[in-house]
């Protein structure tokens, strides 16, 4: 057993090299076509790793996001830092153990806390984001008692503090980590109004952030959903073999096509119910989701109908409309219980 897998085992994850040509690793499939996937630091290429967090059917995917690592001679680049301290620390320890190096830079793909709360455990390093993401990270802050409903995530919570991005990019940027060219590419509005992606053109690997959700219901609570489809089309025009989504197993453009198909169906079916004067919560419960009904966290459909109603009404703002979204989720859940 090598040093990497020993350290991994001690921390409760596995670390395996991915070397099966250009094919993505097969996630474990159960029953339907929805896979389960592990918590692991997976080597995608020389000096490139993806860190996924276990999820799949029957697992609440809230706050279970993915991250990435690019290895340079002088240090590591983190792509997102996860949310609860226990997750951020496990990711950081896995990467440092596997590479023997420390982090010297973070890129936040967007401001959501499951991608940025962990920043404080990587600081003091440069933390790069879009202008919008930095401001939204500051505006939303960290709640007084985060993850209160997850007792198993409480370790290290007192150390959690706000560490907003230190560098903002109006456009993109290119870094070089050893032989790896790392392009940071803005692609918004999409999942938020400040999404960045990390693209490795020579390796054809894309860290898409939450523009890509695979096998879990996409969370559109800060999105401009019609433009999100355009953002996916921009990825489809790129030379990409492997996509690390913000949530879900490592995949390809095939899984991204599923995200796009869900969003297209969502827009078309929500538009009909908006025209009928149906409430957003009822519309979410009434959506004919087909194969997407099996994706976890279906209550996010109610966030998404609220955002689309605002788009259709011409009142959409970048910030989340929390009261409207909470009301829609409550109505959605009540209708589901009554079925
Ligand atoms: Zn997000």
PDB file of N, CA and C in Angstrom, residues 175-251:
ATOM      1  N   UNK A 175      -2.918  30.803 -15.887  1.00  0.00           N
ATOM      2  CA  UNK A 175      -1.817  30.470 -14.982  1.00  0.00           C
ATOM      3  C   UNK A 175      -1.055  29.286 -15.561  1.00  0.00           C
ATOM      4  N   UNK A 176       0.190  29.178 -15.147  1.00  0.00           N
ATOM      5  CA  UNK A 176       0.969  28.001 -15.525  1.00  0.00           C
ATOM      6  C   UNK A 176       1.447  27.319 -14.257  1.00  0.00           C
ATOM      7  N   UNK A 177       1.009  26.075 -14.082  1.00  0.00           N
ATOM      8  CA  UNK A 177       1.443  25.274 -12.941  1.00  0.00           C
ATOM      9  C   UNK A 177       2.344  24.181 -13.507  1.00  0.00           C
ATOM     10  N   UNK A 178       3.659  24.434 -13.456  1.00  0.00           N
ATOM     11  CA  UNK A 178       4.572  23.520 -14.113  1.00  0.00           C
ATOM     12  C   UNK A 178       4.244  23.495 -15.591  1.00  0.00           C
ATOM     13  N   UNK A 179       4.040  22.309 -16.144  1.00  0.00           N
ATOM     14  CA  UNK A 179       3.730  22.191 -17.558  1.00  0.00           C
ATOM     15  C   UNK A 179       2.253  22.352 -17.880  1.00  0.00           C
ATOM     16  N   UNK A 180       1.434  22.604 -16.884  1.00  0.00           N
ATOM     17  CA  UNK A 180      -0.015  22.652 -17.107  1.00  0.00           C
ATOM     18  C   UNK A 180      -0.495  24.080 -17.300  1.00  0.00           C
ATOM     19  N   UNK A 181      -1.094  24.339 -18.449  1.00  0.00           N
ATOM     20  CA  UNK A 181      -1.721  25.641 -18.718  1.00  0.00           C
ATOM     21  C   UNK A 181      -3.130  25.613 -18.122  1.00  0.00           C
ATOM     22  N   UNK A 182      -3.409  26.617 -17.293  1.00  0.00           N
ATOM     23  CA  UNK A 182      -4.669  26.661 -16.550  1.00  0.00           C
ATOM     24  C   UNK A 182      -5.418  27.933 -16.937  1.00  0.00           C
ATOM     25  N   UNK A 183      -6.486  27.793 -17.685  1.00  0.00           N
ATOM     26  CA  UNK A 183      -7.274  28.963 -18.109  1.00  0.00           C
ATOM     27  C   UNK A 183      -8.489  29.113 -17.211  1.00  0.00           C
ATOM     28  N   UNK A 184      -8.633  30.313 -16.651  1.00  0.00           N
ATOM     29  CA  UNK A 184      -9.827  30.632 -15.858  1.00  0.00           C
ATOM     30  C   UNK A 184     -10.757  31.425 -16.769  1.00  0.00           C
ATOM     31  N   UNK A 185     -11.944  30.883 -17.008  1.00  0.00           N
ATOM     32  CA  UNK A 185     -12.835  31.425 -18.040  1.00  0.00           C
ATOM     33  C   UNK A 185     -14.174  31.830 -17.423  1.00  0.00           C
ATOM     34  N   UNK A 186     -14.550  33.120 -17.542  1.00  0.00           N
ATOM     35  CA  UNK A 186     -15.884  33.522 -17.077  1.00  0.00           C
ATOM     36  C   UNK A 186     -16.959  32.893 -17.969  1.00  0.00           C
ATOM     37  N   UNK A 187     -18.053  32.486 -17.369  1.00  0.00           N
ATOM     38  CA  UNK A 187     -19.162  31.925 -18.154  1.00  0.00           C
ATOM     39  C   UNK A 187     -20.468  32.221 -17.405  1.00  0.00           C
ATOM     40  N   UNK A 188     -20.886  33.480 -17.445  1.00  0.00           N
ATOM     41  CA  UNK A 188     -22.091  33.891 -16.708  1.00  0.00           C
ATOM     42  C   UNK A 188     -22.839  34.951 -17.507  1.00  0.00           C
ATOM     43  N   UNK A 189     -24.122  35.190 -17.153  1.00  0.00           N
ATOM     44  CA  UNK A 189     -24.886  34.528 -16.082  1.00  0.00           C
ATOM     45  C   UNK A 189     -25.233  33.091 -16.469  1.00  0.00           C
ATOM     46  N   UNK A 190     -25.220  32.257 -15.433  1.00  0.00           N
ATOM     47  CA  UNK A 190     -25.563  30.845 -15.623  1.00  0.00           C
ATOM     48  C   UNK A 190     -26.150  30.349 -14.308  1.00  0.00           C
ATOM     49  N   UNK A 191     -25.380  29.563 -13.575  1.00  0.00           N
ATOM     50  CA  UNK A 191     -25.820  29.099 -12.248  1.00  0.00           C
ATOM     51  C   UNK A 191     -25.869  30.272 -11.266  1.00  0.00           C
ATOM     52  N   UNK A 192     -24.966  31.250 -11.457  1.00  0.00           N
ATOM     53  CA  UNK A 192     -25.011  32.528 -10.728  1.00  0.00           C
ATOM     54  C   UNK A 192     -24.664  33.622 -11.739  1.00  0.00           C
ATOM     55  N   UNK A 193     -24.509  34.832 -11.216  1.00  0.00           N
ATOM     56  CA  UNK A 193     -24.112  35.949 -12.080  1.00  0.00           C
ATOM     57  C   UNK A 193     -22.594  36.163 -12.058  1.00  0.00           C
ATOM     58  N   UNK A 194     -21.842  35.144 -11.600  1.00  0.00           N
ATOM     59  CA  UNK A 194     -20.389  35.310 -11.562  1.00  0.00           C
ATOM     60  C   UNK A 194     -19.608  34.028 -11.760  1.00  0.00           C
ATOM     61  N   UNK A 195     -20.165  33.051 -12.475  1.00  0.00           N
ATOM     62  CA  UNK A 195     -19.499  31.751 -12.599  1.00  0.00           C
ATOM     63  C   UNK A 195     -18.180  31.831 -13.371  1.00  0.00           C
ATOM     64  N   UNK A 196     -17.161  31.185 -12.815  1.00  0.00           N
ATOM     65  CA  UNK A 196     -15.892  30.962 -13.516  1.00  0.00           C
ATOM     66  C   UNK A 196     -15.704  29.464 -13.706  1.00  0.00           C
ATOM     67  N   UNK A 197     -15.059  29.091 -14.821  1.00  0.00           N
ATOM     68  CA  UNK A 197     -14.685  27.699 -15.042  1.00  0.00           C
ATOM     69  C   UNK A 197     -13.155  27.632 -15.115  1.00  0.00           C
ATOM     70  N   UNK A 198     -12.612  26.449 -14.865  1.00  0.00           N
ATOM     71  CA  UNK A 198     -11.163  26.245 -15.003  1.00  0.00           C
ATOM     72  C   UNK A 198     -10.942  25.192 -16.080  1.00  0.00           C
ATOM     73  N   UNK A 199     -10.201  25.605 -17.111  1.00  0.00           N
ATOM     74  CA  UNK A 199     -10.034  24.776 -18.312  1.00  0.00           C
ATOM     75  C   UNK A 199      -8.557  24.495 -18.527  1.00  0.00           C
ATOM     76  N   UNK A 200      -8.252  23.233 -18.777  1.00  0.00           N
ATOM     77  CA  UNK A 200      -6.884  22.810 -19.061  1.00  0.00           C
ATOM     78  C   UNK A 200      -6.850  22.406 -20.537  1.00  0.00           C
ATOM     79  N   UNK A 201      -6.527  23.346 -21.439  1.00  0.00           N
ATOM     80  CA  UNK A 201      -6.739  23.094 -22.874  1.00  0.00           C
ATOM     81  C   UNK A 201      -5.920  21.934 -23.419  1.00  0.00           C
ATOM     82  N   UNK A 202      -4.692  21.755 -22.920  1.00  0.00           N
ATOM     83  CA  UNK A 202      -3.872  20.678 -23.476  1.00  0.00           C
ATOM     84  C   UNK A 202      -4.370  19.305 -23.046  1.00  0.00           C
ATOM     85  N   UNK A 203      -5.030  19.268 -21.895  1.00  0.00           N
ATOM     86  CA  UNK A 203      -5.527  17.990 -21.366  1.00  0.00           C
ATOM     87  C   UNK A 203      -7.005  17.786 -21.666  1.00  0.00           C
ATOM     88  N   UNK A 204      -7.665  18.854 -22.182  1.00  0.00           N
ATOM     89  CA  UNK A 204      -9.097  18.793 -22.517  1.00  0.00           C
ATOM     90  C   UNK A 204      -9.944  18.446 -21.293  1.00  0.00           C
ATOM     91  N   UNK A 205      -9.527  19.000 -20.162  1.00  0.00           N
ATOM     92  CA  UNK A 205     -10.257  18.786 -18.905  1.00  0.00           C
ATOM     93  C   UNK A 205     -10.900  20.109 -18.502  1.00  0.00           C
ATOM     94  N   UNK A 206     -12.172  20.065 -18.090  1.00  0.00           N
ATOM     95  CA  UNK A 206     -12.875  21.262 -17.637  1.00  0.00           C
ATOM     96  C   UNK A 206     -13.439  21.047 -16.237  1.00  0.00           C
ATOM     97  N   UNK A 207     -13.085  21.965 -15.329  1.00  0.00           N
ATOM     98  CA  UNK A 207     -13.756  22.045 -14.034  1.00  0.00           C
ATOM     99  C   UNK A 207     -14.869  23.084 -14.222  1.00  0.00           C
ATOM    100  N   UNK A 208     -16.094  22.603 -14.319  1.00  0.00           N
ATOM    101  CA  UNK A 208     -17.206  23.468 -14.754  1.00  0.00           C
ATOM    102  C   UNK A 208     -17.890  24.188 -13.604  1.00  0.00           C
ATOM    103  N   UNK A 209     -17.482  23.905 -12.340  1.00  0.00           N
ATOM    104  CA  UNK A 209     -18.239  24.477 -11.233  1.00  0.00           C
ATOM    105  C   UNK A 209     -19.696  24.028 -11.335  1.00  0.00           C
ATOM    106  N   UNK A 210     -20.592  24.838 -10.790  1.00  0.00           N
ATOM    107  CA  UNK A 210     -21.999  24.412 -10.743  1.00  0.00           C
ATOM    108  C   UNK A 210     -22.760  24.696 -12.042  1.00  0.00           C
ATOM    109  N   UNK A 211     -22.047  25.049 -13.107  1.00  0.00           N
ATOM    110  CA  UNK A 211     -22.716  25.059 -14.416  1.00  0.00           C
ATOM    111  C   UNK A 211     -23.077  23.613 -14.780  1.00  0.00           C
ATOM    112  N   UNK A 212     -22.329  22.655 -14.228  1.00  0.00           N
ATOM    113  CA  UNK A 212     -22.629  21.235 -14.456  1.00  0.00           C
ATOM    114  C   UNK A 212     -23.049  20.564 -13.151  1.00  0.00           C
ATOM    115  N   UNK A 213     -24.263  20.051 -13.130  1.00  0.00           N
ATOM    116  CA  UNK A 213     -24.776  19.185 -12.059  1.00  0.00           C
ATOM    117  C   UNK A 213     -25.081  17.849 -12.732  1.00  0.00           C
ATOM    118  N   UNK A 214     -24.561  16.758 -12.195  1.00  0.00           N
ATOM    119  CA  UNK A 214     -24.858  15.459 -12.810  1.00  0.00           C
ATOM    120  C   UNK A 214     -25.597  14.565 -11.835  1.00  0.00           C
ATOM    121  N   UNK A 215     -26.725  14.059 -12.259  1.00  0.00           N
ATOM    122  CA  UNK A 215     -27.517  13.076 -11.514  1.00  0.00           C
ATOM    123  C   UNK A 215     -28.064  13.618 -10.194  1.00  0.00           C
ATOM    124  N   UNK A 216     -28.035  14.935  -9.994  1.00  0.00           N
ATOM    125  CA  UNK A 216     -28.727  15.572  -8.865  1.00  0.00           C
ATOM    126  C   UNK A 216     -29.457  16.777  -9.453  1.00  0.00           C
ATOM    127  N   UNK A 217     -30.585  17.157  -8.853  1.00  0.00           N
ATOM    128  CA  UNK A 217     -31.356  18.261  -9.402  1.00  0.00           C
ATOM    129  C   UNK A 217     -30.522  19.541  -9.365  1.00  0.00           C
ATOM    130  N   UNK A 218     -30.331  20.209 -10.502  1.00  0.00           N
ATOM    131  CA  UNK A 218     -29.561  21.456 -10.512  1.00  0.00           C
ATOM    132  C   UNK A 218     -30.218  22.519  -9.619  1.00  0.00           C
ATOM    133  N   UNK A 219     -29.395  23.221  -8.858  1.00  0.00           N
ATOM    134  CA  UNK A 219     -29.889  24.267  -7.957  1.00  0.00           C
ATOM    135  C   UNK A 219     -29.809  25.611  -8.685  1.00  0.00           C
ATOM    136  N   UNK A 220     -30.968  26.163  -9.001  1.00  0.00           N
ATOM    137  CA  UNK A 220     -30.994  27.424  -9.752  1.00  0.00           C
ATOM    138  C   UNK A 220     -31.389  28.623  -8.915  1.00  0.00           C
ATOM    139  N   UNK A 221     -31.165  28.559  -7.592  1.00  0.00           N
ATOM    140  CA  UNK A 221     -31.688  29.622  -6.711  1.00  0.00           C
ATOM    141  C   UNK A 221     -31.053  30.986  -6.955  1.00  0.00           C
ATOM    142  N   UNK A 222     -29.878  31.026  -7.569  1.00  0.00           N
ATOM    143  CA  UNK A 222     -29.233  32.306  -7.940  1.00  0.00           C
ATOM    144  C   UNK A 222     -29.061  32.426  -9.448  1.00  0.00           C
ATOM    145  N   UNK A 223     -29.717  31.573 -10.207  1.00  0.00           N
ATOM    146  CA  UNK A 223     -29.406  31.431 -11.634  1.00  0.00           C
ATOM    147  C   UNK A 223     -30.208  32.368 -12.528  1.00  0.00           C
ATOM    148  N   UNK A 224     -29.719  32.531 -13.739  1.00  0.00           N
ATOM    149  CA  UNK A 224     -30.572  33.000 -14.834  1.00  0.00           C
ATOM    150  C   UNK A 224     -30.691  31.784 -15.751  1.00  0.00           C
ATOM    151  N   UNK A 225     -31.781  31.062 -15.580  1.00  0.00           N
ATOM    152  CA  UNK A 225     -31.839  29.689 -16.091  1.00  0.00           C
ATOM    153  C   UNK A 225     -31.809  29.638 -17.619  1.00  0.00           C
ATOM    154  N   UNK A 226     -32.455  30.572 -18.293  1.00  0.00           N
ATOM    155  CA  UNK A 226     -32.406  30.529 -19.771  1.00  0.00           C
ATOM    156  C   UNK A 226     -30.975  30.780 -20.263  1.00  0.00           C
ATOM    157  N   UNK A 227     -30.251  31.650 -19.574  1.00  0.00           N
ATOM    158  CA  UNK A 227     -28.853  31.929 -19.969  1.00  0.00           C
ATOM    159  C   UNK A 227     -27.911  30.786 -19.582  1.00  0.00           C
ATOM    160  N   UNK A 228     -28.297  30.047 -18.556  1.00  0.00           N
ATOM    161  CA  UNK A 228     -27.514  28.876 -18.134  1.00  0.00           C
ATOM    162  C   UNK A 228     -27.402  27.899 -19.313  1.00  0.00           C
ATOM    163  N   UNK A 229     -28.487  27.746 -20.060  1.00  0.00           N
ATOM    164  CA  UNK A 229     -28.457  26.873 -21.243  1.00  0.00           C
ATOM    165  C   UNK A 229     -27.432  27.397 -22.255  1.00  0.00           C
ATOM    166  N   UNK A 230     -27.380  28.712 -22.446  1.00  0.00           N
ATOM    167  CA  UNK A 230     -26.380  29.293 -23.363  1.00  0.00           C
ATOM    168  C   UNK A 230     -24.958  28.997 -22.858  1.00  0.00           C
ATOM    169  N   UNK A 231     -24.767  29.059 -21.531  1.00  0.00           N
ATOM    170  CA  UNK A 231     -23.442  28.786 -20.952  1.00  0.00           C
ATOM    171  C   UNK A 231     -23.021  27.347 -21.235  1.00  0.00           C
ATOM    172  N   UNK A 232     -23.985  26.424 -21.165  1.00  0.00           N
ATOM    173  CA  UNK A 232     -23.685  25.018 -21.489  1.00  0.00           C
ATOM    174  C   UNK A 232     -23.322  24.892 -22.969  1.00  0.00           C
ATOM    175  N   UNK A 233     -24.001  25.635 -23.808  1.00  0.00           N
ATOM    176  CA  UNK A 233     -23.679  25.579 -25.242  1.00  0.00           C
ATOM    177  C   UNK A 233     -22.263  26.099 -25.518  1.00  0.00           C
ATOM    178  N   UNK A 234     -21.818  27.078 -24.718  1.00  0.00           N
ATOM    179  CA  UNK A 234     -20.431  27.547 -24.877  1.00  0.00           C
ATOM    180  C   UNK A 234     -19.451  26.421 -24.533  1.00  0.00           C
ATOM    181  N   UNK A 235     -19.762  25.642 -23.508  1.00  0.00           N
ATOM    182  CA  UNK A 235     -18.899  24.494 -23.168  1.00  0.00           C
ATOM    183  C   UNK A 235     -18.923  23.470 -24.304  1.00  0.00           C
ATOM    184  N   UNK A 236     -20.101  23.261 -24.863  1.00  0.00           N
ATOM    185  CA  UNK A 236     -20.209  22.262 -25.939  1.00  0.00           C
ATOM    186  C   UNK A 236     -19.376  22.634 -27.162  1.00  0.00           C
ATOM    187  N   UNK A 237     -19.101  23.935 -27.314  1.00  0.00           N
ATOM    188  CA  UNK A 237     -18.245  24.357 -28.437  1.00  0.00           C
ATOM    189  C   UNK A 237     -16.761  24.268 -28.097  1.00  0.00           C
ATOM    190  N   UNK A 238     -16.438  23.944 -26.846  1.00  0.00           N
ATOM    191  CA  UNK A 238     -15.035  23.838 -26.428  1.00  0.00           C
ATOM    192  C   UNK A 238     -14.527  22.415 -26.661  1.00  0.00           C
ATOM    193  N   UNK A 239     -13.207  22.294 -26.749  1.00  0.00           N
ATOM    194  CA  UNK A 239     -12.570  20.998 -26.936  1.00  0.00           C
ATOM    195  C   UNK A 239     -12.370  20.363 -25.553  1.00  0.00           C
ATOM    196  N   UNK A 240     -13.351  19.606 -25.120  1.00  0.00           N
ATOM    197  CA  UNK A 240     -13.365  19.057 -23.759  1.00  0.00           C
ATOM    198  C   UNK A 240     -13.681  17.566 -23.805  1.00  0.00           C
ATOM    199  N   UNK A 241     -12.841  16.763 -23.163  1.00  0.00           N
ATOM    200  CA  UNK A 241     -13.085  15.314 -23.062  1.00  0.00           C
ATOM    201  C   UNK A 241     -13.661  14.925 -21.709  1.00  0.00           C
ATOM    202  N   UNK A 242     -13.272  15.695 -20.672  1.00  0.00           N
ATOM    203  CA  UNK A 242     -13.598  15.286 -19.307  1.00  0.00           C
ATOM    204  C   UNK A 242     -14.123  16.500 -18.550  1.00  0.00           C
ATOM    205  N   UNK A 243     -15.249  16.318 -17.866  1.00  0.00           N
ATOM    206  CA  UNK A 243     -15.859  17.430 -17.131  1.00  0.00           C
ATOM    207  C   UNK A 243     -15.997  17.042 -15.663  1.00  0.00           C
ATOM    208  N   UNK A 244     -15.447  17.883 -14.784  1.00  0.00           N
ATOM    209  CA  UNK A 244     -15.679  17.728 -13.351  1.00  0.00           C
ATOM    210  C   UNK A 244     -16.811  18.682 -12.992  1.00  0.00           C
ATOM    211  N   UNK A 245     -17.998  18.146 -12.641  1.00  0.00           N
ATOM    212  CA  UNK A 245     -19.119  19.029 -12.316  1.00  0.00           C
ATOM    213  C   UNK A 245     -18.984  19.568 -10.892  1.00  0.00           C
ATOM    214  N   UNK A 246     -19.765  20.578 -10.578  1.00  0.00           N
ATOM    215  CA  UNK A 246     -19.787  21.084  -9.195  1.00  0.00           C
ATOM    216  C   UNK A 246     -20.432  20.090  -8.247  1.00  0.00           C
ATOM    217  N   UNK A 247     -21.369  19.318  -8.777  1.00  0.00           N
ATOM    218  CA  UNK A 247     -22.047  18.271  -7.994  1.00  0.00           C
ATOM    219  C   UNK A 247     -22.249  17.075  -8.913  1.00  0.00           C
ATOM    220  N   UNK A 248     -21.867  15.891  -8.427  1.00  0.00           N
ATOM    221  CA  UNK A 248     -22.052  14.681  -9.223  1.00  0.00           C
ATOM    222  C   UNK A 248     -20.723  14.048  -9.564  1.00  0.00           C
ATOM    223  N   UNK A 249     -20.767  12.881 -10.214  1.00  0.00           N
ATOM    224  CA  UNK A 249     -19.532  12.174 -10.565  1.00  0.00           C
ATOM    225  C   UNK A 249     -18.831  12.821 -11.760  1.00  0.00           C
ATOM    226  N   UNK A 250     -17.564  12.535 -11.904  1.00  0.00           N
ATOM    227  CA  UNK A 250     -16.788  13.022 -13.052  1.00  0.00           C
ATOM    228  C   UNK A 250     -17.412  12.458 -14.325  1.00  0.00           C
ATOM    229  N   UNK A 251     -17.534  13.293 -15.348  1.00  0.00           N
ATOM    230  CA  UNK A 251     -18.207  12.837 -16.563  1.00  0.00           C
ATOM    231  C   UNK A 251     -17.665  13.492 -17.811  1.00  0.00           C
TER     232      UNK A 251
END
